[in-house]
Each structure stands twice: as structure tokens, then as C-alpha cells.
Amino acid sequence: MSHRVAPHRIAIVGAGPSGFYAADGLLRGDPAVKIDLIDRLPTPFGLVRAGVAPDHQGTKAVARQFDKLLAQPTVRFRGGIEVGRDISWEALRAAYDAVVVATGMVIDRRLGVSSEELPHVWGSWRFVAWLNGHPDFRSGPDLGRAKRVAVIGNGNVAIDVARVLAKSADEMAKSDIGTEAGAAIAAAPLAEIEVIGRRGPEHASFTNNELAEMGRLARAVAVTDATALDAAVPATDPTPERLRKTKNLEILKGFAGNAPGSKPITLRFRFHTPAAALRLEDYDLVITCIGYGGADFPRGDGIFPVGWAKRGPNGTIPTNRADSHAVMQQLLAWLKDRAPKNAADPLPAAIDAAGWQRIDRAEIAAGAAEGRPRVKLTDWQSLLKVAKG
Ligand code: NAP
């Protein structure tokens, strides 16, 4: 007599892009495997919801692909469960055949100067989460008198932060920016935003499209000092990097020809300026966009980190697709000769995919009334109330 062997069960901790691409990789490799996508928030999608700038709706559209994974019968969303608080890592390891760690990076890296303790100095994690209506970051900086802003860092996060501050209310009208953040930025008396790099423009990690967009803003003129642009792209860089950096220098040369003050906001790119050379007190708001650190998690047999938890805070959403797929191939190979544990479900009560869909529908309906993609629920109480129907 033959009997069906129980499927393997995998926990993916963190329902952001790297976690969803891990689920996708597992399903492609073994459609029978059962997957629990666990997140501390009642909403899935991680940085797609809370990190991608709210005016980049094209990038956020990847969430629709992730929704399709949530509709698979072998995939369960388990929101509102914080591993370490509601269930231990050990309990997960004991009950699941493998645990994927897709927890990303959630701590702002420090500048290392004493003035970063001032209340007007914000890390980009906190600031971007506030822009995106994250329920743990409901209060933003005081923008009521913010004329002069420093954005420290030369990566795409710095670009996102400077752009969202610089855009007009009209330019943000079709975004899903948190309602309070949108109103605070529209009312702020912003006049000067500096994007500050500690090294030269030939080292900036901006991507070309993101940098070029800064030259097309309605109420802000992008400027820079031409003298810093007489720089050579490092010859040792791989070809795609050299092409990207050369194009960046061209774009910046275009900005150097613009007249400061020709629009209400001057958006200035400053280079060769380490934090120690700045007086943060001279600004009304400082946002540091200098990378992230992660929370600790156990390592060892049966634990498979992916995404930023594995690689550190670098790489765009598509980077995670190939990366998570490769790690899931390793996981499935590791699992191949292991008998399924077939343990009881260890998880406490959670928000499931239907609960998330109730939040999604409520937000989209609220957005439709304003001609926006969605108006986010930004407090835990409303999120849980709507999720539970
Ligand atoms: P990033 O590209 O690594 O940039 C971090 C920046 O911080 C670098 O310019 C770095 O300068 C600077 N920095 C680090 N420590 C510093 C310090 N103590 N003082 C001054 N500057 C310091 O990282 P990110 O901007 O956080 O972005 C993370 C990843 O997400 C990247 O892969 C990015 O492309 C991606 N992302 C993509 C998009 C998009 O596609 N639209 C949007 C947002 C983010 P040095 O080079 O000198 O170290």
C-alpha cells in the first residue's frame, strides 16, 4: 500500500521582495512545497510598500506579481507575527523543514558625528517609512520652518528623499504618499536642498534615470559646481559601472549650466564634503541616506538568508529575483533527501491574505475618491480592524 508523503514546509520570514522571490523560486523548483510567508506587519511587500518612493508607482507595481503568489494554494501569508516576540526562531526551526530569512535591513547607519543626535537629523529609514505611511513611523520631522535641507549620501535613496521633498503637490498627486507627510511637505517653505557626497561625482552610486529625473522637476532647479565634474571615472571599474558613471557626469554637467534660484527650490549637488566638514546646525532638516544595518538572526543548518539580510543593503528589487532564486535552488537541493517533519502548525493567529486584501481594497477605494492609487491606513488599530473585517 502506498501513501502520500507530506510536503516539505518552509517558513519565509519577511514578506518583502526577497521573501516573495524566494517563494517564487521555491514554487518553480518544487510546486508541492508549502510556504508560510511571515511578516511582522499586517501588510505584505516590505520595502515595496514602505521603502520605494511613493511617487515611483511603476516600481511599486511589482506588488501585483507578488499578489499572484499569495493566490497560490500552497502559499499562506501570516501577517502581524513578529519572530522573536510572538514565536521564537527555535520554534520555527523545529516545526519547518527550512527557514528563509528575508528580514532586510531596518536600522539607519550612523554618520559618526556628535551633531547627528540633534532632533532635526533623521535617518532615511525613519524618514522614508514616514513618507510611506508605515504604522511604526507616524510622526515626521517638523517641516513648518524647513527652508534649508541637507540630504547626506550619494545613492538612490538620497535621490528619492531629495526628489520627494522637491516635487510640487501636483507632481505628488498621483502618489501614495502618507496623507500627513504629503501635506507637511506641500506646506513647508523649502528653498534649498543639498545632496551631499563625501567623495567625488565619479564615485556616486546614483543610477542614470534617477539622477536625470532631478533635472525635470517643476518647482526645483538642479545645480552643481562645474569644477567638481572634471573627474575621471575609475578605470578599474567594470564596463557597466564606467558607462553609468560617465553618463552621470554628463547629466551633472547639464545641471552645472542651470541658474540657482531660477525656480522656487534650488537642488544643489555638493561633492567632496564629508559629514565632519558640515555644520548640521546650519540646516533646518538633515536626512542621512548612508545605508542600513540589520537585526540579528540565527545562522546554521536549515537557515537560508536572502536579499539584504544576506548581502547587505545593496541592490535593487530585480537584483533580489536572481539572488533569491539561486538560494532557493540550494535550499531545495539541501532538502531533497530529508524527510518532511510534518510538525503541527507552530504559528499564533495571524492576518492572512484575505485580511490583507481587505486592507488593500479599503486603501484603493479611499484613493479612488482622491484620484490617487491608494490612501494608506497608517495606524495599527485601523489596519487590524480592517484586516479582521
Ligand atoms: P548606496 O547606493 O550604497 O549609497 C549609500 C551612500 O552613502 C554612498 O554614497 C556612500 O558613500 C554614502 N555614505 C556611507 N557612509 C557615509 C558616511 N559616513 N558619510 C557620508 N556618506 C556616507 O545605498 P542607498 O542609497 O541606501 O540604496 C540602497 C540600495 O537600494 C542601492 O542598491 C540602490 O540602488 C537601491 N535603491 C534603488 C532605487 C531605485 O532604483 N530607484 C531607489 C532607492 C534605492 P561612499 O560611496 O563614499 O561610501
Tab-separated table of C-alpha atoms and ligand atoms in Angstrom:
chain	number	residue	atom	x	y	z
A	1	MET	CA	0.000	0.000	0.000
A	2	SER	CA	1.402	3.412	-0.882
A	3	HIS	CA	0.603	6.586	0.985
A	4	ARG	CA	1.204	10.211	0.080
A	5	VAL	CA	4.320	11.724	1.598
A	6	ALA	CA	3.596	15.016	3.370
A	7	PRO	CA	5.108	18.028	1.563
A	8	HIS	CA	8.027	19.964	2.975
A	9	ARG	CA	7.054	23.156	4.778
A	10	ILE	CA	9.139	26.273	4.522
A	11	ALA	CA	8.877	29.439	6.603
A	12	ILE	CA	9.930	32.638	4.886
A	13	VAL	CA	10.440	35.369	7.476
A	14	GLY	CA	9.877	38.750	5.876
A	15	ALA	CA	7.300	39.339	3.129
A	16	GLY	CA	9.322	41.879	1.147
A	17	PRO	CA	10.728	41.470	-2.375
A	18	SER	CA	13.465	38.980	-1.435
A	19	GLY	CA	10.915	36.895	0.506
A	20	PHE	CA	8.425	36.854	-2.376
A	21	TYR	CA	11.132	35.995	-4.891
A	22	ALA	CA	12.154	33.175	-2.545
A	23	ALA	CA	8.541	31.885	-2.593
A	24	ASP	CA	8.581	32.172	-6.388
A	25	GLY	CA	11.875	30.252	-6.590
A	26	LEU	CA	10.555	27.502	-4.315
A	27	LEU	CA	7.343	27.099	-6.326
A	28	ARG	CA	9.296	26.908	-9.584
A	29	GLY	CA	11.606	24.259	-8.115
A	30	ASP	CA	9.012	22.203	-6.253
A	31	PRO	CA	5.331	23.139	-6.707
A	32	ALA	CA	4.312	20.811	-3.857
A	33	VAL	CA	6.260	22.614	-1.155
A	34	LYS	CA	4.146	24.516	1.402
A	35	ILE	CA	5.176	28.049	2.171
A	36	ASP	CA	4.329	30.392	5.057
A	37	LEU	CA	5.295	33.997	4.378
A	38	ILE	CA	5.557	35.586	7.811
A	39	ASP	CA	5.717	39.334	8.411
A	40	ARG	CA	5.543	41.498	11.495
A	41	LEU	CA	3.254	43.931	9.666
A	42	PRO	CA	-0.341	43.066	8.757
A	43	THR	CA	0.562	44.114	5.191
A	44	PRO	CA	2.932	42.321	2.797
A	45	PHE	CA	5.560	43.667	0.346
A	46	GLY	CA	8.167	45.119	2.731
A	47	LEU	CA	10.185	47.834	1.039
A	48	VAL	CA	7.853	47.924	-1.960
A	49	ARG	CA	5.229	49.343	0.373
A	50	ALA	CA	7.438	51.140	2.921
A	51	GLY	CA	10.682	51.942	1.098
A	52	VAL	CA	10.173	52.579	-2.615
A	53	ALA	CA	9.437	56.285	-3.013
A	54	PRO	CA	5.687	56.941	-3.098
A	55	ASP	CA	5.892	58.759	-6.458
A	56	HIS	CA	7.531	55.745	-8.154
A	57	GLN	CA	4.322	53.831	-8.720
A	58	GLY	CA	5.832	51.969	-11.692
A	59	THR	CA	8.314	50.338	-9.299
A	60	LYS	CA	5.593	49.597	-6.759
A	61	ALA	CA	3.588	47.780	-9.461
A	62	VAL	CA	5.755	44.689	-8.823
A	63	ALA	CA	3.390	44.115	-5.872
A	64	ARG	CA	0.770	42.853	-8.340
A	65	GLN	CA	3.111	39.972	-9.257
A	66	PHE	CA	3.541	39.216	-5.565
A	67	ASP	CA	-0.249	39.208	-5.121
A	68	LYS	CA	-0.396	36.375	-7.666
A	69	LEU	CA	1.955	34.332	-5.469
A	70	LEU	CA	-0.307	34.953	-2.474
A	71	ALA	CA	-3.155	33.470	-4.504
A	72	GLN	CA	-1.318	30.130	-4.867
A	73	PRO	CA	-2.966	27.393	-2.776
A	74	THR	CA	0.379	26.341	-1.281
A	75	VAL	CA	1.332	29.848	-0.111
A	76	ARG	CA	-0.019	31.344	3.120
A	77	PHE	CA	0.530	34.940	4.237
A	78	ARG	CA	0.920	35.205	8.003
A	79	GLY	CA	0.983	38.911	8.894
A	80	GLY	CA	1.211	40.524	12.291
A	81	ILE	CA	3.645	37.907	13.621
A	82	GLU	CA	6.992	39.146	14.860
A	83	VAL	CA	9.593	36.414	15.099
A	84	GLY	CA	11.414	36.848	18.405
A	85	ARG	CA	8.286	38.299	20.045
A	86	ASP	CA	5.320	36.131	19.032
A	87	ILE	CA	7.284	32.991	18.192
A	88	SER	CA	10.947	32.133	18.634
A	89	TRP	CA	13.387	31.342	15.831
A	90	GLU	CA	13.937	28.000	17.569
A	91	ALA	CA	10.227	27.134	17.365
A	92	LEU	CA	10.285	27.953	13.643
A	93	ARG	CA	13.357	25.809	13.097
A	94	ALA	CA	11.768	22.946	14.992
A	95	ALA	CA	8.494	22.989	13.056
A	96	TYR	CA	9.538	23.877	9.486
A	97	ASP	CA	11.791	21.886	7.194
A	98	ALA	CA	13.753	25.051	6.387
A	99	VAL	CA	13.624	28.726	7.353
A	100	VAL	CA	14.327	31.520	4.867
A	101	VAL	CA	15.439	34.811	6.413
A	102	ALA	CA	14.234	37.729	4.313
A	103	THR	CA	14.146	40.358	7.027
A	104	GLY	CA	16.074	43.018	5.110
A	105	MET	CA	17.764	45.862	6.915
A	106	VAL	CA	15.926	48.025	9.373
A	107	ILE	CA	18.423	50.243	11.186
A	108	ASP	CA	19.876	53.526	9.908
A	109	ARG	CA	23.659	53.507	9.645
A	110	ARG	CA	25.246	56.218	11.790
A	111	LEU	CA	27.232	59.168	10.492
A	112	GLY	CA	29.551	59.124	13.478
A	113	VAL	CA	29.423	62.847	14.317
A	114	SER	CA	28.034	64.101	17.630
A	115	SER	CA	25.588	66.534	15.990
A	116	GLU	CA	23.620	63.647	14.490
A	117	GLU	CA	21.827	63.430	17.841
A	118	LEU	CA	20.069	66.759	17.090
A	119	PRO	CA	16.312	66.320	16.654
A	120	HIS	CA	16.297	67.703	13.102
A	121	VAL	CA	18.685	64.972	11.934
A	122	TRP	CA	16.768	61.987	10.577
A	123	GLY	CA	17.904	58.698	9.138
A	124	SER	CA	16.424	57.793	5.763
A	125	TRP	CA	14.855	54.601	7.107
A	126	ARG	CA	12.675	56.565	9.513
A	127	PHE	CA	12.043	59.374	7.054
A	128	VAL	CA	11.110	57.179	4.076
A	129	ALA	CA	8.921	54.974	6.284
A	130	TRP	CA	7.065	58.119	7.380
A	131	LEU	CA	6.647	59.223	3.728
A	132	ASN	CA	5.201	55.791	3.008
A	133	GLY	CA	2.714	55.719	5.886
A	134	HIS	CA	4.435	52.934	7.868
A	135	PRO	CA	2.412	52.396	11.074
A	136	ASP	CA	5.539	52.450	13.285
A	137	PHE	CA	6.659	55.837	11.957
A	138	ARG	CA	3.614	58.026	12.244
A	139	SER	CA	5.243	61.299	13.243
A	140	GLY	CA	7.579	63.031	10.861
A	141	PRO	CA	10.095	65.834	11.278
A	142	ASP	CA	8.899	69.390	11.855
A	143	LEU	CA	8.829	70.878	8.354
A	144	GLY	CA	6.963	74.039	9.359
A	145	ARG	CA	10.110	76.171	9.119
A	146	ALA	CA	12.232	73.918	6.935
A	147	LYS	CA	13.889	76.128	4.318
A	148	ARG	CA	17.291	74.548	4.031
A	149	VAL	CA	17.688	70.781	3.901
A	150	ALA	CA	20.787	68.579	3.733
A	151	VAL	CA	20.447	65.108	2.237
A	152	ILE	CA	23.657	63.217	3.030
A	153	GLY	CA	24.699	60.340	0.764
A	154	ASN	CA	25.141	59.787	-2.962
A	155	GLY	CA	22.930	56.781	-3.611
A	156	ASN	CA	19.418	56.330	-4.964
A	157	VAL	CA	17.901	56.696	-1.506
A	158	ALA	CA	19.357	60.227	-1.314
A	159	ILE	CA	17.817	60.915	-4.733
A	160	ASP	CA	14.431	59.565	-3.591
A	161	VAL	CA	14.437	61.714	-0.466
A	162	ALA	CA	15.536	64.898	-2.236
A	163	ARG	CA	13.064	64.360	-5.089
A	164	VAL	CA	10.026	63.750	-2.883
A	165	LEU	CA	10.856	66.895	-0.904
A	166	ALA	CA	11.405	68.888	-4.095
A	167	LYS	CA	8.321	67.793	-6.003
A	168	SER	CA	5.267	70.008	-6.068
A	169	ALA	CA	1.915	68.856	-4.666
A	170	ASP	CA	0.762	68.433	-8.293
A	171	GLU	CA	3.691	66.167	-9.062
A	172	MET	CA	2.870	64.086	-5.964
A	173	ALA	CA	-0.879	63.995	-6.644
A	174	LYS	CA	-0.787	60.526	-8.201
A	175	SER	CA	1.438	59.067	-5.493
A	176	ASP	CA	0.521	57.084	-2.394
A	177	ILE	CA	2.476	59.316	-0.021
A	178	GLY	CA	1.118	59.251	3.537
A	179	THR	CA	-1.521	61.973	3.785
A	180	GLU	CA	0.200	63.823	6.643
A	181	ALA	CA	3.640	63.639	5.036
A	182	GLY	CA	2.273	64.945	1.732
A	183	ALA	CA	0.544	67.874	3.439
A	184	ALA	CA	3.622	68.714	5.553
A	185	ILE	CA	5.928	68.781	2.515
A	186	ALA	CA	3.492	70.849	0.442
A	187	ALA	CA	3.249	73.428	3.248
A	188	ALA	CA	6.997	73.578	4.032
A	189	PRO	CA	8.872	76.755	2.991
A	190	LEU	CA	11.601	74.725	1.239
A	191	ALA	CA	14.108	76.847	-0.685
A	192	GLU	CA	17.353	74.886	-0.810
A	193	ILE	CA	18.017	71.152	-0.802
A	194	GLU	CA	21.628	69.996	-0.862
A	195	VAL	CA	22.525	66.449	-1.835
A	196	ILE	CA	25.930	65.924	-0.266
A	197	GLY	CA	28.552	63.295	-1.144
A	198	ARG	CA	31.702	62.652	0.840
A	199	ARG	CA	33.540	61.679	-2.359
A	200	GLY	CA	33.533	62.964	-5.933
A	201	PRO	CA	30.740	62.566	-8.511
A	202	GLU	CA	32.740	59.791	-10.217
A	203	HIS	CA	32.014	57.635	-7.147
A	204	ALA	CA	28.304	58.406	-6.745
A	205	SER	CA	26.046	55.353	-6.899
A	206	PHE	CA	23.020	57.143	-8.421
A	207	THR	CA	21.543	55.324	-11.402
A	208	ASN	CA	21.203	57.401	-14.586
A	209	ASN	CA	17.406	57.575	-14.800
A	210	GLU	CA	17.074	58.551	-11.148
A	211	LEU	CA	19.670	61.339	-11.495
A	212	ALA	CA	18.224	62.614	-14.786
A	213	GLU	CA	14.750	62.885	-13.254
A	214	MET	CA	16.153	65.567	-10.914
A	215	GLY	CA	16.570	67.810	-13.946
A	216	ARG	CA	12.858	67.664	-14.813
A	217	LEU	CA	11.159	68.875	-11.628
A	218	ALA	CA	8.501	71.573	-11.769
A	219	ARG	CA	9.430	73.665	-8.732
A	220	ALA	CA	13.119	72.760	-8.287
A	221	VAL	CA	16.188	73.542	-10.380
A	222	ALA	CA	19.092	71.093	-10.130
A	223	VAL	CA	22.503	72.783	-9.954
A	224	THR	CA	26.088	71.843	-9.209
A	225	ASP	CA	29.553	73.365	-9.290
A	226	ALA	CA	31.211	72.531	-12.625
A	227	THR	CA	34.697	72.358	-11.089
A	228	ALA	CA	33.909	69.076	-9.298
A	229	LEU	CA	32.904	67.470	-12.587
A	230	ASP	CA	36.330	67.457	-14.147
A	231	ALA	CA	36.768	63.940	-12.791
A	232	ALA	CA	37.863	60.646	-14.304
A	233	VAL	CA	35.735	57.569	-13.853
A	234	PRO	CA	37.899	54.876	-12.160
A	235	ALA	CA	39.468	52.816	-14.977
A	236	THR	CA	39.387	49.698	-12.802
A	237	ASP	CA	35.557	49.715	-12.643
A	238	PRO	CA	33.735	47.093	-14.733
A	239	THR	CA	32.329	48.412	-18.020
A	240	PRO	CA	28.665	48.827	-16.941
A	241	GLU	CA	29.816	50.863	-13.946
A	242	ARG	CA	32.045	53.051	-16.106
A	243	LEU	CA	29.155	53.677	-18.525
A	244	ARG	CA	26.795	54.540	-15.669
A	245	LYS	CA	29.258	56.919	-14.043
A	246	THR	CA	30.221	58.589	-17.329
A	247	LYS	CA	26.545	59.222	-18.054
A	248	ASN	CA	26.072	60.589	-14.524
A	249	LEU	CA	28.890	63.090	-15.122
A	250	GLU	CA	27.194	64.182	-18.364
A	251	ILE	CA	23.872	64.680	-16.572
A	252	LEU	CA	25.597	66.658	-13.809
A	253	LYS	CA	27.313	68.839	-16.430
A	254	GLY	CA	23.834	69.713	-17.658
A	255	PHE	CA	22.881	70.714	-14.096
A	256	ALA	CA	26.018	72.887	-13.846
A	257	GLY	CA	24.603	75.090	-16.605
A	258	ASN	CA	21.389	75.807	-14.664
A	259	ALA	CA	20.874	79.046	-12.750
A	260	PRO	CA	20.450	78.695	-8.968
A	261	GLY	CA	17.241	80.368	-7.807
A	262	SER	CA	15.536	80.124	-11.205
A	263	LYS	CA	12.792	78.002	-9.576
A	264	PRO	CA	11.401	78.180	-6.017
A	265	ILE	CA	13.712	75.384	-4.818
A	266	THR	CA	17.403	75.101	-5.636
A	267	LEU	CA	18.505	71.462	-5.564
A	268	ARG	CA	22.276	71.528	-5.196
A	269	PHE	CA	24.616	68.551	-5.661
A	270	ARG	CA	27.714	69.045	-3.485
A	271	PHE	CA	30.693	66.700	-3.610
A	272	HIS	CA	33.896	66.093	-1.599
A	273	THR	CA	32.111	67.084	1.593
A	274	PRO	CA	32.406	64.586	4.471
A	275	ALA	CA	29.977	64.924	7.357
A	276	ALA	CA	32.731	66.246	9.635
A	277	ALA	CA	33.066	69.257	7.283
A	278	LEU	CA	29.386	70.163	7.708
A	279	ARG	CA	27.683	72.117	10.472
A	280	LEU	CA	24.420	70.202	10.763
A	281	GLU	CA	23.119	73.057	12.970
A	282	ASP	CA	23.045	75.274	9.870
A	283	TYR	CA	20.243	73.235	8.307
A	284	ASP	CA	16.567	73.057	9.243
A	285	LEU	CA	16.415	69.368	8.382
A	286	VAL	CA	19.128	66.770	7.725
A	287	ILE	CA	18.361	63.349	6.271
A	288	THR	CA	21.197	60.823	6.284
A	289	CYS	CA	20.930	58.353	3.382
A	290	ILE	CA	24.072	56.361	4.045
A	291	GLY	CA	22.901	52.772	4.202
A	292	TYR	CA	21.391	50.423	6.747
A	293	GLY	CA	22.163	47.733	9.273
A	294	GLY	CA	20.099	44.648	10.019
A	295	ALA	CA	18.650	42.893	13.016
A	296	ASP	CA	20.443	39.753	14.089
A	297	PHE	CA	19.116	36.288	13.259
A	298	PRO	CA	20.380	32.766	13.906
A	299	ARG	CA	22.646	31.113	11.339
A	300	GLY	CA	23.237	27.441	10.734
A	301	ASP	CA	21.899	24.329	9.109
A	302	GLY	CA	18.447	24.787	7.574
A	303	ILE	CA	18.570	28.592	7.659
A	304	PHE	CA	18.794	30.386	4.327
A	305	PRO	CA	19.248	34.171	4.284
A	306	VAL	CA	18.251	36.069	1.115
A	307	GLY	CA	18.119	39.691	-0.030
A	308	TRP	CA	19.585	42.468	2.089
A	309	ALA	CA	19.686	40.144	5.143
A	310	LYS	CA	22.162	38.040	3.140
A	311	ARG	CA	24.063	40.601	1.036
A	312	GLY	CA	23.813	43.844	2.971
A	313	PRO	CA	21.896	46.955	1.905
A	314	ASN	CA	22.638	46.981	-1.803
A	315	GLY	CA	20.853	46.067	-4.981
A	316	THR	CA	17.520	46.982	-6.482
A	317	ILE	CA	14.320	44.900	-6.434
A	318	PRO	CA	15.233	42.910	-9.598
A	319	THR	CA	18.617	42.030	-8.034
A	320	ASN	CA	16.679	40.054	-5.440
A	321	ARG	CA	14.905	37.926	-8.009
A	322	ALA	CA	18.033	36.184	-9.287
A	323	ASP	CA	19.558	36.126	-5.814
A	324	SER	CA	16.551	34.559	-4.068
A	325	HIS	CA	16.026	32.068	-6.905
A	326	ALA	CA	19.655	30.895	-6.620
A	327	VAL	CA	19.421	30.475	-2.834
A	328	MET	CA	16.155	28.531	-3.175
A	329	GLN	CA	17.834	26.098	-5.567
A	330	GLN	CA	20.406	25.455	-2.836
A	331	LEU	CA	17.632	25.062	-0.285
A	332	LEU	CA	15.727	22.546	-2.398
A	333	ALA	CA	18.911	20.563	-3.053
A	334	TRP	CA	19.629	20.529	0.703
A	335	LEU	CA	16.047	19.414	1.404
A	336	LYS	CA	15.949	16.660	-1.207
A	337	ASP	CA	16.882	13.685	0.925
A	338	ARG	CA	15.350	14.914	4.160
A	339	ALA	CA	12.027	13.526	5.311
A	340	PRO	CA	9.381	16.197	5.940
A	341	LYS	CA	8.984	16.945	9.655
A	342	ASN	CA	5.223	17.056	9.359
A	343	ALA	CA	5.002	19.030	12.624
A	344	ALA	CA	1.921	20.857	13.883
A	345	ASP	CA	1.434	24.460	12.718
A	346	PRO	CA	3.508	26.471	15.228
A	347	LEU	CA	2.197	29.928	14.347
A	348	PRO	CA	-0.117	32.015	16.517
A	349	ALA	CA	-3.218	33.665	15.000
A	350	ALA	CA	-2.267	35.927	12.107
A	351	ILE	CA	-3.582	38.227	9.381
A	352	ASP	CA	-3.983	36.063	6.276
A	353	ALA	CA	-4.093	37.006	2.584
A	354	ALA	CA	-7.841	37.699	2.795
A	355	GLY	CA	-7.153	40.127	5.657
A	356	TRP	CA	-4.501	41.896	3.594
A	357	GLN	CA	-6.920	42.042	0.642
A	358	ARG	CA	-9.479	43.802	2.849
A	359	ILE	CA	-6.830	46.427	3.688
A	360	ASP	CA	-5.840	46.668	0.018
A	361	ARG	CA	-9.430	47.197	-1.149
A	362	ALA	CA	-10.139	49.788	1.554
A	363	GLU	CA	-6.992	51.763	0.674
A	364	ILE	CA	-7.644	51.634	-3.067
A	365	ALA	CA	-11.258	52.761	-2.556
A	366	ALA	CA	-10.100	55.678	-0.376
A	367	GLY	CA	-7.548	56.590	-3.061
A	368	ALA	CA	-10.111	56.493	-5.880
A	369	ALA	CA	-12.054	59.258	-4.163
A	370	GLU	CA	-8.942	61.480	-4.460
A	371	GLY	CA	-7.663	60.284	-7.845
A	372	ARG	CA	-4.714	58.541	-6.114
A	373	PRO	CA	-3.582	54.918	-6.355
A	374	ARG	CA	-4.400	54.385	-2.680
A	375	VAL	CA	-4.679	56.232	0.601
A	376	LYS	CA	-2.820	54.149	3.135
A	377	LEU	CA	-4.045	53.148	6.546
A	378	THR	CA	-1.199	54.342	8.728
A	379	ASP	CA	-2.088	53.162	12.227
A	380	TRP	CA	-2.034	49.665	13.657
A	381	GLN	CA	-5.554	49.865	15.036
A	382	SER	CA	-7.190	50.672	11.687
A	383	LEU	CA	-5.031	48.167	9.826
A	384	LEU	CA	-6.012	45.353	12.200
A	385	LYS	CA	-9.656	46.402	12.315
A	386	VAL	CA	-9.994	46.447	8.528
A	387	ALA	CA	-7.968	43.233	8.131
A	388	LYS	CA	-10.274	41.406	10.524
A	389	GLY	CA	-13.323	42.678	8.645
B	1	NAP	P1	24.119	53.243	-1.689
B	1	NAP	O1	23.908	53.296	-3.147
B	1	NAP	O2	25.094	52.268	-1.162
B	1	NAP	O3	24.531	54.718	-1.229
B	1	NAP	C1	24.953	54.992	0.066
B	1	NAP	C2	25.678	56.303	0.065
B	1	NAP	O4	26.005	56.629	1.408
B	1	NAP	C3	27.010	56.291	-0.702
B	1	NAP	O5	27.074	57.450	-1.486
B	1	NAP	C4	28.057	56.308	0.409
B	1	NAP	O6	29.237	56.965	0.049
B	1	NAP	C5	27.325	57.133	1.431
B	1	NAP	N1	27.864	57.004	2.776
B	1	NAP	C6	28.023	55.880	3.515
B	1	NAP	N2	28.542	56.185	4.720
B	1	NAP	C7	28.701	57.531	4.742
B	1	NAP	C8	29.182	58.446	5.703
B	1	NAP	N3	29.602	58.045	6.919
B	1	NAP	N4	29.200	59.761	5.389
B	1	NAP	C9	28.786	60.179	4.184
B	1	NAP	N5	28.304	59.364	3.227
B	1	NAP	C10	28.279	58.045	3.503
B	1	NAP	O7	22.800	52.914	-0.896
B	1	NAP	P2	21.312	53.524	-0.831
B	1	NAP	O8	21.189	54.837	-1.492
B	1	NAP	O9	20.976	53.373	0.611
B	1	NAP	O10	20.490	52.456	-1.657
B	1	NAP	C11	20.466	51.075	-1.276
B	1	NAP	C12	20.180	50.216	-2.496
B	1	NAP	O11	18.834	50.408	-2.892
B	1	NAP	C13	21.047	50.577	-3.678
B	1	NAP	O12	21.402	49.415	-4.370
B	1	NAP	C14	20.130	51.441	-4.524
B	1	NAP	O13	20.425	51.457	-5.897
B	1	NAP	C15	18.788	50.786	-4.242
B	1	NAP	N6	17.713	51.773	-4.489
B	1	NAP	C16	17.253	51.864	-5.766
B	1	NAP	C17	16.305	52.809	-6.071
B	1	NAP	C18	15.827	52.918	-7.490
B	1	NAP	O14	16.141	52.061	-8.312
B	1	NAP	N7	15.089	53.953	-7.838
B	1	NAP	C19	15.823	53.672	-5.098
B	1	NAP	C20	16.325	53.559	-3.809
B	1	NAP	C21	17.292	52.603	-3.517
B	1	NAP	P3	30.555	56.159	-0.385
B	1	NAP	O15	30.303	55.685	-1.763
B	1	NAP	O16	31.628	57.165	-0.266
B	1	NAP	O17	30.681	55.005	0.598
